[in-house]
Amino acid sequence: NVEPPKIAKSRTINIILGPDDKVFWYPGIADDPDNPPPLRVTDFSADGIRQVLLERNRALFRKISDFNEKVISGEVDIPRDSVQNAILQLKKEDDTGPIVLIKPYKESKYRNFVDIIDEMSICDIARYTVVDLSWLEEKMVENALKKDTVVAESN
């Protein structure tokens, strides 16, 4: 039996692909059935899940942007063909960016799965994986869909 890797709660973002092109998300972990975290709902629009991911990944974006500016200004003297490798190294060493757990709900569409993988690339998310929904998360989504008590939020 292999132990799953320990993931920093503060860096974790759970993205649940819901029915009707809905995207539910919450930070941290849902480990207390008596007090589950509030689900936020968004979509794949320009102000949707991409804004959430970009906001969470801002520190790494800033590092890459600063590095590029130093290369352009000549402050960092590096051969042009080494710039991409240096950026890849920045991504590899990043300890601030989000760790995204993608979880398809039973009524989600395959198209939305493709969409969220595209968003990982667009937003330069260095660490993400697809995992199964826990029973508690499934219950959270069902309650949200039933009662429509989801915290509506675009970012």
Tab-separated table of C-alpha atoms in Angstrom, residues 6-152:
chain	number	residue	atom	x	y	z
A	6	LYS	CA	1.387	14.946	1.318
A	7	ILE	CA	0.029	18.114	-0.259
A	8	ALA	CA	0.094	21.518	1.393
A	9	LYS	CA	-3.513	22.452	2.200
A	10	SER	CA	-2.733	26.133	1.653
A	11	ARG	CA	-1.677	25.504	-1.962
A	12	THR	CA	-4.437	23.055	-2.876
A	13	ILE	CA	-7.307	24.044	-5.149
A	14	ASN	CA	-10.019	21.477	-5.806
A	15	ILE	CA	-11.849	21.879	-9.094
A	16	ILE	CA	-15.007	19.833	-9.510
A	17	LEU	CA	-16.425	19.622	-13.020
A	18	GLY	CA	-20.191	19.754	-12.550
A	19	PRO	CA	-23.243	19.342	-14.749
A	20	ASP	CA	-24.357	22.065	-17.186
A	21	ASP	CA	-20.807	23.420	-17.705
A	22	LYS	CA	-20.611	24.462	-14.040
A	23	VAL	CA	-17.219	24.501	-12.337
A	24	PHE	CA	-17.213	24.165	-8.552
A	25	TRP	CA	-14.066	24.886	-6.576
A	26	TYR	CA	-12.752	25.292	-3.066
A	27	PRO	CA	-9.305	25.729	-1.502
A	28	GLY	CA	-7.778	23.289	0.999
A	29	ILE	CA	-9.317	19.914	1.726
A	30	ALA	CA	-12.755	18.636	2.664
A	31	ASP	CA	-12.054	16.317	5.566
A	32	ASP	CA	-14.741	17.243	8.096
A	33	PRO	CA	-18.215	15.932	7.160
A	34	ASP	CA	-19.789	18.150	9.843
A	35	ASN	CA	-18.158	21.299	8.503
A	36	PRO	CA	-17.373	21.012	4.771
A	37	PRO	CA	-15.795	24.028	3.061
A	38	PRO	CA	-18.159	26.245	1.052
A	39	LEU	CA	-18.236	25.445	-2.638
A	40	ARG	CA	-17.814	28.326	-5.032
A	41	VAL	CA	-19.282	28.075	-8.492
A	42	THR	CA	-18.002	29.544	-11.717
A	43	ASP	CA	-17.760	28.559	-15.378
A	44	PHE	CA	-15.432	28.570	-18.383
A	45	SER	CA	-16.135	32.209	-19.344
A	46	ALA	CA	-13.348	34.814	-19.520
A	47	ASP	CA	-14.022	35.778	-15.902
A	48	GLY	CA	-14.479	32.198	-14.725
A	49	ILE	CA	-12.089	29.506	-13.554
A	50	ARG	CA	-9.187	31.044	-15.520
A	51	GLN	CA	-9.262	34.125	-13.253
A	52	VAL	CA	-9.214	31.877	-10.169
A	53	LEU	CA	-6.177	30.001	-11.507
A	54	LEU	CA	-4.311	33.121	-12.631
A	55	GLU	CA	-4.879	34.757	-9.248
A	56	ARG	CA	-3.550	31.675	-7.437
A	57	ASN	CA	-0.555	31.400	-9.777
A	58	ARG	CA	0.375	35.096	-9.662
A	59	ALA	CA	3.689	34.703	-7.768
A	60	LEU	CA	5.132	32.301	-10.340
A	61	PHE	CA	3.919	34.508	-13.202
A	62	ARG	CA	5.668	37.478	-11.564
A	63	LYS	CA	8.948	35.537	-11.222
A	64	ILE	CA	8.842	34.525	-14.901
A	65	SER	CA	7.925	38.047	-15.987
A	66	ASP	CA	10.708	39.621	-13.874
A	67	PHE	CA	13.214	37.134	-15.285
A	68	ASN	CA	12.153	37.934	-18.869
A	69	GLU	CA	12.504	41.681	-18.201
A	70	LYS	CA	16.032	41.165	-16.798
A	71	VAL	CA	16.989	39.178	-19.906
A	72	ILE	CA	15.587	41.874	-22.217
A	73	SER	CA	17.308	44.695	-20.311
A	74	GLY	CA	20.617	42.796	-20.308
A	75	GLU	CA	20.693	42.632	-16.494
A	76	VAL	CA	20.810	38.846	-16.847
A	77	ASP	CA	23.301	37.759	-19.491
A	78	ILE	CA	22.073	34.411	-20.770
A	79	PRO	CA	22.160	32.833	-24.239
A	80	ARG	CA	18.810	33.157	-25.989
A	81	ASP	CA	18.448	29.369	-26.337
A	82	SER	CA	18.824	28.955	-22.546
A	83	VAL	CA	15.923	31.259	-21.613
A	84	GLN	CA	13.227	28.556	-21.965
A	85	ASN	CA	15.266	26.105	-19.862
A	86	ALA	CA	15.707	28.762	-17.180
A	87	ILE	CA	11.934	29.361	-17.147
A	88	LEU	CA	11.277	25.614	-16.909
A	89	GLN	CA	13.642	25.537	-13.920
A	90	LEU	CA	11.690	28.402	-12.265
A	91	LYS	CA	8.492	26.360	-12.687
A	92	LYS	CA	10.171	23.257	-11.305
A	93	GLU	CA	11.469	25.081	-8.228
A	94	ASP	CA	8.214	26.941	-7.587
A	95	ASP	CA	6.897	26.330	-4.090
A	96	THR	CA	4.129	28.930	-4.118
A	97	GLY	CA	1.931	28.002	-7.069
A	98	PRO	CA	-1.283	26.068	-6.707
A	99	ILE	CA	-1.575	22.316	-6.672
A	100	VAL	CA	-4.788	21.675	-8.577
A	101	LEU	CA	-6.877	18.567	-8.031
A	102	ILE	CA	-9.332	18.081	-10.909
A	103	LYS	CA	-12.366	15.993	-10.000
A	104	PRO	CA	-15.067	15.140	-12.537
A	105	TYR	CA	-18.587	14.844	-11.092
A	106	LYS	CA	-20.699	11.967	-12.462
A	107	GLU	CA	-22.785	14.319	-14.633
A	108	SER	CA	-19.893	16.353	-16.057
A	109	LYS	CA	-19.150	16.452	-19.770
A	110	TYR	CA	-15.985	15.135	-21.394
A	111	ARG	CA	-15.731	18.493	-23.218
A	112	ASN	CA	-15.370	20.240	-19.842
A	113	PHE	CA	-12.547	17.856	-18.930
A	114	VAL	CA	-10.739	18.901	-22.117
A	115	ASP	CA	-11.516	22.556	-21.291
A	116	ILE	CA	-10.011	22.355	-17.791
A	117	ILE	CA	-6.845	20.671	-19.077
A	118	ASP	CA	-6.547	23.530	-21.600
A	119	GLU	CA	-6.909	26.028	-18.726
A	120	MET	CA	-4.020	24.340	-16.866
A	121	SER	CA	-1.819	25.017	-19.895
A	122	ILE	CA	-3.085	28.569	-20.528
A	123	CYS	CA	-2.540	29.523	-16.868
A	124	ASP	CA	0.888	27.836	-16.661
A	125	ILE	CA	-0.200	25.607	-13.768
A	126	ALA	CA	2.905	23.555	-12.998
A	127	ARG	CA	1.214	20.938	-10.782
A	128	TYR	CA	-2.166	19.352	-11.374
A	129	THR	CA	-3.688	15.901	-11.380
A	130	VAL	CA	-7.029	14.207	-11.914
A	131	VAL	CA	-8.465	12.397	-8.905
A	132	ASP	CA	-11.759	10.824	-7.907
A	133	LEU	CA	-14.391	12.804	-6.071
A	134	SER	CA	-14.691	11.826	-2.399
A	135	TRP	CA	-18.102	10.866	-1.016
A	136	LEU	CA	-18.113	14.137	0.949
A	137	GLU	CA	-17.394	16.215	-2.170
A	138	GLU	CA	-20.118	14.385	-4.062
A	139	LYS	CA	-22.520	15.237	-1.239
A	140	MET	CA	-21.326	18.884	-1.288
A	141	VAL	CA	-22.088	19.149	-5.019
A	142	GLU	CA	-25.475	17.424	-4.673
A	143	ASN	CA	-26.461	19.756	-1.818
A	144	ALA	CA	-25.314	22.779	-3.822
A	145	LEU	CA	-27.300	21.692	-6.870
A	146	LYS	CA	-30.372	20.843	-4.773
A	147	LYS	CA	-30.522	23.901	-2.562
A	148	ASP	CA	-28.781	26.312	-4.916
A	149	THR	CA	-26.863	27.596	-1.882
A	150	VAL	CA	-23.546	27.747	-3.663
A	151	VAL	CA	-21.521	30.885	-2.979
A	152	ALA	CA	-21.645	32.545	-6.401
